[in-house]
Tab-separated table of C-alpha atoms in Angstrom:
chain	number	residue	atom	x	y	z
A	105	UNK	CA	174.821	34.779	-56.290
A	106	UNK	CA	175.580	31.731	-54.148
A	107	UNK	CA	175.521	32.809	-50.496
A	108	UNK	CA	173.391	35.459	-48.794
A	109	UNK	CA	173.099	36.774	-45.250
A	110	UNK	CA	169.746	38.279	-44.292
A	111	UNK	CA	169.633	40.389	-41.133
A	112	UNK	CA	166.050	40.518	-39.840
A	113	UNK	CA	164.788	37.422	-41.649
A	114	UNK	CA	161.938	36.973	-39.153
A	115	UNK	CA	160.252	40.155	-40.429
A	116	UNK	CA	157.882	40.483	-43.358
A	117	UNK	CA	160.294	41.795	-45.983
A	118	UNK	CA	163.385	40.019	-44.663
A	119	UNK	CA	161.583	36.692	-44.500
A	120	UNK	CA	160.155	37.090	-47.986
A	121	UNK	CA	163.556	38.007	-49.455
A	122	UNK	CA	165.123	34.987	-47.744
A	123	UNK	CA	162.406	32.684	-49.124
A	124	UNK	CA	162.727	34.141	-52.622
A	125	UNK	CA	166.493	33.659	-52.653
A	126	UNK	CA	166.207	30.079	-51.374
A	127	UNK	CA	163.749	29.331	-54.185
A	128	UNK	CA	166.432	30.515	-56.594
A	129	UNK	CA	168.914	28.080	-55.087
A	130	UNK	CA	170.851	30.614	-53.022
A	131	UNK	CA	172.244	29.382	-49.687
A	132	UNK	CA	170.710	31.780	-47.146
A	133	UNK	CA	171.850	32.431	-43.594
A	134	UNK	CA	169.340	34.376	-41.510
A	135	UNK	CA	169.748	36.277	-38.261
A	136	UNK	CA	167.072	38.020	-36.199
A	137	UNK	CA	166.539	39.533	-32.779
A	138	UNK	CA	163.623	37.250	-31.888
A	139	UNK	CA	165.424	34.008	-32.731
A	140	UNK	CA	169.149	34.789	-32.380
A	141	UNK	CA	169.227	37.745	-30.000
A	142	UNK	CA	170.677	40.021	-32.662
A	143	UNK	CA	169.779	43.484	-31.372
A	144	UNK	CA	171.322	45.744	-34.015
A	145	UNK	CA	171.387	48.669	-31.567
A	146	UNK	CA	173.739	46.713	-29.287
A	147	UNK	CA	177.218	46.793	-30.817
A	148	UNK	CA	178.505	44.079	-28.486
A	149	UNK	CA	175.698	41.710	-29.451
A	150	UNK	CA	176.177	42.387	-33.150
A	151	UNK	CA	179.905	41.690	-32.902
A	152	UNK	CA	179.428	38.534	-30.831
A	153	UNK	CA	176.817	36.973	-33.082
A	154	UNK	CA	178.331	37.951	-36.421
A	155	UNK	CA	181.773	36.777	-35.339
A	156	UNK	CA	180.329	33.254	-35.417
A	157	UNK	CA	179.842	33.519	-39.175
A	158	UNK	CA	182.233	32.518	-41.900
A	159	UNK	CA	181.952	34.216	-45.264
A	160	UNK	CA	182.196	35.192	-47.883
A	161	UNK	CA	178.622	36.261	-48.602
A	162	UNK	CA	177.741	37.580	-52.061
A	163	UNK	CA	174.836	39.494	-50.504
A	164	UNK	CA	174.299	40.977	-47.076
A	165	UNK	CA	170.801	42.448	-46.778
A	166	UNK	CA	169.750	44.397	-43.664
A	167	UNK	CA	165.958	44.271	-43.348
A	168	UNK	CA	165.627	45.504	-39.766
A	169	UNK	CA	163.737	48.659	-38.775
A	170	UNK	CA	160.546	50.038	-37.281
A	171	UNK	CA	158.161	52.871	-37.907
A	172	UNK	CA	156.865	52.897	-34.329
A	173	UNK	CA	159.120	52.289	-31.319
A	174	UNK	CA	157.633	52.079	-27.810
A	175	UNK	CA	154.260	53.178	-29.223
A	176	UNK	CA	155.680	56.481	-30.467
A	177	UNK	CA	153.760	57.158	-33.675
A	178	UNK	CA	155.230	59.235	-36.524
A	179	UNK	CA	154.953	62.901	-35.538
A	180	UNK	CA	152.478	65.136	-37.336
A	181	UNK	CA	153.640	68.333	-35.631
A	182	UNK	CA	156.627	69.705	-33.779
A	183	UNK	CA	154.568	69.558	-30.578
A	184	UNK	CA	154.739	65.764	-30.758
A	185	UNK	CA	158.522	65.619	-31.089
A	186	UNK	CA	160.522	64.084	-28.232
A	187	UNK	CA	164.187	63.432	-27.617
A	188	UNK	CA	163.490	59.762	-26.949
A	189	UNK	CA	161.648	59.215	-30.236
A	190	UNK	CA	164.470	60.855	-32.182
A	191	UNK	CA	167.114	58.809	-30.384
A	192	UNK	CA	165.207	55.534	-30.684
A	193	UNK	CA	164.584	55.954	-34.398
A	194	UNK	CA	168.183	56.876	-35.126
A	195	UNK	CA	169.559	53.995	-33.063
A	196	UNK	CA	167.427	51.363	-34.794
A	197	UNK	CA	167.124	52.662	-38.346
A	198	UNK	CA	170.515	54.330	-38.852
A	199	UNK	CA	173.043	53.188	-36.250
A	200	UNK	CA	171.867	49.563	-36.302
A	201	UNK	CA	172.590	48.904	-40.002
A	202	UNK	CA	176.001	50.520	-39.650
A	203	UNK	CA	176.924	48.270	-36.730
A	204	UNK	CA	176.042	45.345	-38.993
A	205	UNK	CA	178.144	46.751	-41.834
A	206	UNK	CA	181.081	47.298	-39.478
A	207	UNK	CA	181.086	43.566	-38.702
A	208	UNK	CA	180.113	42.454	-42.213
A	209	UNK	CA	183.142	43.949	-43.965
A	210	UNK	CA	185.240	40.844	-43.291
A	211	UNK	CA	182.430	38.655	-44.668
A	212	UNK	CA	182.282	40.402	-48.056
A	213	UNK	CA	184.468	39.089	-50.888
A	214	UNK	CA	187.139	41.321	-52.383
A	215	UNK	CA	187.724	39.306	-55.548
A	216	UNK	CA	184.226	39.235	-57.057
A	217	UNK	CA	180.970	41.232	-57.202
A	218	UNK	CA	178.987	41.537	-53.970
A	219	UNK	CA	176.114	43.579	-52.543
A	220	UNK	CA	175.528	45.156	-49.151
A	221	UNK	CA	171.982	46.540	-49.091
A	222	UNK	CA	169.977	48.279	-46.376
A	223	UNK	CA	166.244	48.892	-46.282
A	224	UNK	CA	165.628	52.618	-46.378
A	225	UNK	CA	162.469	54.541	-47.307
A	226	UNK	CA	161.518	57.240	-49.779
A	227	UNK	CA	160.383	59.437	-46.882
A	228	UNK	CA	164.077	59.683	-45.959
A	229	UNK	CA	164.677	61.718	-49.102
A	230	UNK	CA	165.221	65.382	-48.254
A	231	UNK	CA	164.646	66.428	-51.862
A	232	UNK	CA	161.365	64.522	-52.092
A	233	UNK	CA	159.939	65.770	-48.774
A	234	UNK	CA	156.870	67.828	-49.668
A	235	UNK	CA	154.595	67.051	-46.720
A	236	UNK	CA	156.795	67.497	-43.650
A	237	UNK	CA	156.063	65.650	-40.435
A	238	UNK	CA	157.345	62.180	-39.513
A	239	UNK	CA	160.412	63.933	-38.156
A	240	UNK	CA	162.130	61.076	-36.344
A	241	UNK	CA	161.593	58.399	-38.966
A	242	UNK	CA	162.508	60.691	-41.857
A	243	UNK	CA	165.676	61.823	-40.093
A	244	UNK	CA	166.740	58.256	-39.291
A	245	UNK	CA	166.286	57.120	-42.887
A	246	UNK	CA	168.085	60.198	-44.207
A	247	UNK	CA	170.825	59.339	-41.715
A	248	UNK	CA	171.252	55.763	-42.883
A	249	UNK	CA	171.398	56.974	-46.485
A	250	UNK	CA	174.279	59.315	-45.654
A	251	UNK	CA	176.079	56.647	-43.643
A	252	UNK	CA	175.768	54.070	-46.420
A	253	UNK	CA	176.927	56.596	-49.010
A	254	UNK	CA	180.009	57.403	-46.941
A	255	UNK	CA	180.770	53.732	-46.327
A	256	UNK	CA	180.456	53.017	-50.050
A	257	UNK	CA	183.214	55.536	-50.775
A	258	UNK	CA	185.532	53.956	-48.198
A	259	UNK	CA	184.817	50.347	-49.189
A	260	UNK	CA	185.346	51.055	-52.881
A	261	UNK	CA	189.051	51.258	-52.052
A	262	UNK	CA	189.209	47.708	-50.672
A	263	UNK	CA	186.172	45.988	-52.237
A	264	UNK	CA	186.287	47.256	-55.795
A	265	UNK	CA	183.394	45.127	-57.013
A	266	UNK	CA	181.032	45.869	-54.115
A	267	UNK	CA	177.707	47.679	-54.456
A	268	UNK	CA	176.785	49.269	-51.117
A	269	UNK	CA	173.269	50.740	-51.407
A	270	UNK	CA	170.092	51.901	-49.699
A	271	UNK	CA	166.840	50.463	-51.072
A	272	UNK	CA	163.227	51.666	-50.903
A	273	UNK	CA	160.841	48.682	-51.084
A	274	UNK	CA	157.616	50.598	-51.700
A	275	UNK	CA	154.657	50.359	-49.332
A	276	UNK	CA	154.514	46.736	-48.279
A	277	UNK	CA	151.581	44.965	-46.599
A	278	UNK	CA	153.105	44.185	-43.209
A	279	UNK	CA	152.311	44.964	-39.589
A	280	UNK	CA	154.940	47.685	-40.009
A	281	UNK	CA	152.740	49.698	-42.403
A	282	UNK	CA	149.179	48.559	-41.621
A	283	UNK	CA	148.115	51.781	-39.871
A	284	UNK	CA	149.841	54.117	-42.318
A	285	UNK	CA	149.258	52.787	-45.824
A	286	UNK	CA	146.157	54.990	-46.213
A	287	UNK	CA	145.542	55.417	-49.956
A	288	UNK	CA	149.043	54.424	-51.003
A	289	UNK	CA	149.150	51.390	-53.298
A	290	UNK	CA	150.611	48.420	-51.453
A	291	UNK	CA	152.244	45.153	-52.459
A	292	UNK	CA	152.605	41.872	-50.607
A	293	UNK	CA	155.929	40.998	-48.956
A	294	UNK	CA	156.422	38.369	-51.663
A	295	UNK	CA	155.940	40.933	-54.434
A	296	UNK	CA	158.258	43.371	-52.681
A	297	UNK	CA	160.870	40.655	-52.259
A	298	UNK	CA	160.759	39.731	-55.948
A	299	UNK	CA	161.275	43.368	-56.924
A	300	UNK	CA	164.082	43.941	-54.435
A	301	UNK	CA	165.896	40.746	-55.413
A	302	UNK	CA	165.652	41.733	-59.075
A	303	UNK	CA	167.253	45.081	-58.274
A	304	UNK	CA	169.989	43.478	-56.175
A	305	UNK	CA	170.785	40.961	-58.911
A	306	UNK	CA	171.314	43.856	-61.304
A	307	UNK	CA	173.662	45.897	-59.127
A	308	UNK	CA	177.299	46.438	-59.975
A	309	UNK	CA	180.203	48.440	-58.607
A	310	UNK	CA	179.005	51.477	-60.564
A	311	UNK	CA	175.876	51.573	-58.387
A	312	UNK	CA	177.674	51.736	-55.053
A	313	UNK	CA	176.577	54.562	-52.805
A	314	UNK	CA	173.181	54.976	-54.475
A	315	UNK	CA	169.671	55.296	-53.011
A	316	UNK	CA	167.375	53.225	-55.231
A	317	UNK	CA	163.722	52.256	-55.362
A	318	UNK	CA	162.202	48.852	-56.100
A	319	UNK	CA	162.508	49.482	-59.856
A	320	UNK	CA	166.190	50.380	-59.610
A	321	UNK	CA	165.500	54.085	-60.123
A	322	UNK	CA	167.558	56.599	-58.170
A	323	UNK	CA	165.779	58.598	-55.455
A	324	UNK	CA	166.925	62.171	-54.745
A	325	UNK	CA	168.887	62.638	-51.519
């Protein structure tokens, strides 16, 4: 891996992945909303900013996302569900990564292995949902998994060596998870980055379309 593009490199996981790759000697380009104005929910902004880039990139990693948007906490009951929370979660956590992928296709090589990876979450697994609740966030992550899976099928026709995947990083010690870690074991962003990079290094075309955890194990849809 020689060149990587990290979307959301100002965040905990994105920043740690960028730092880890740079330490390995990878040339990393980072984009974020806070520094570059890259709002992934704004298709025009995504197109404008990513059109400035010249590829190819061996890795494009989308590390954007949020558990709370406009102070809307994950729902515990149906009574807490709102249209706005559902829309906001889907726009940021599902639509946003796909707007990046739409623009990133031209930046991915066709003649060698490459990876397009999106941060997902185990709670987006329908098969693994035993507790209910968290309706908006779960639905958005399930949505991005389906979208990535569909895109992987299409891109396999033009980018035969591409692995297009969703990744679950585990529970990471960031502002994102501070209020919700509870008794779940957590890892530092640096530990999460090392695990994610190891998984991404090991991906091949046979893995495209998969939903994987930080150990490279498949998660049920």
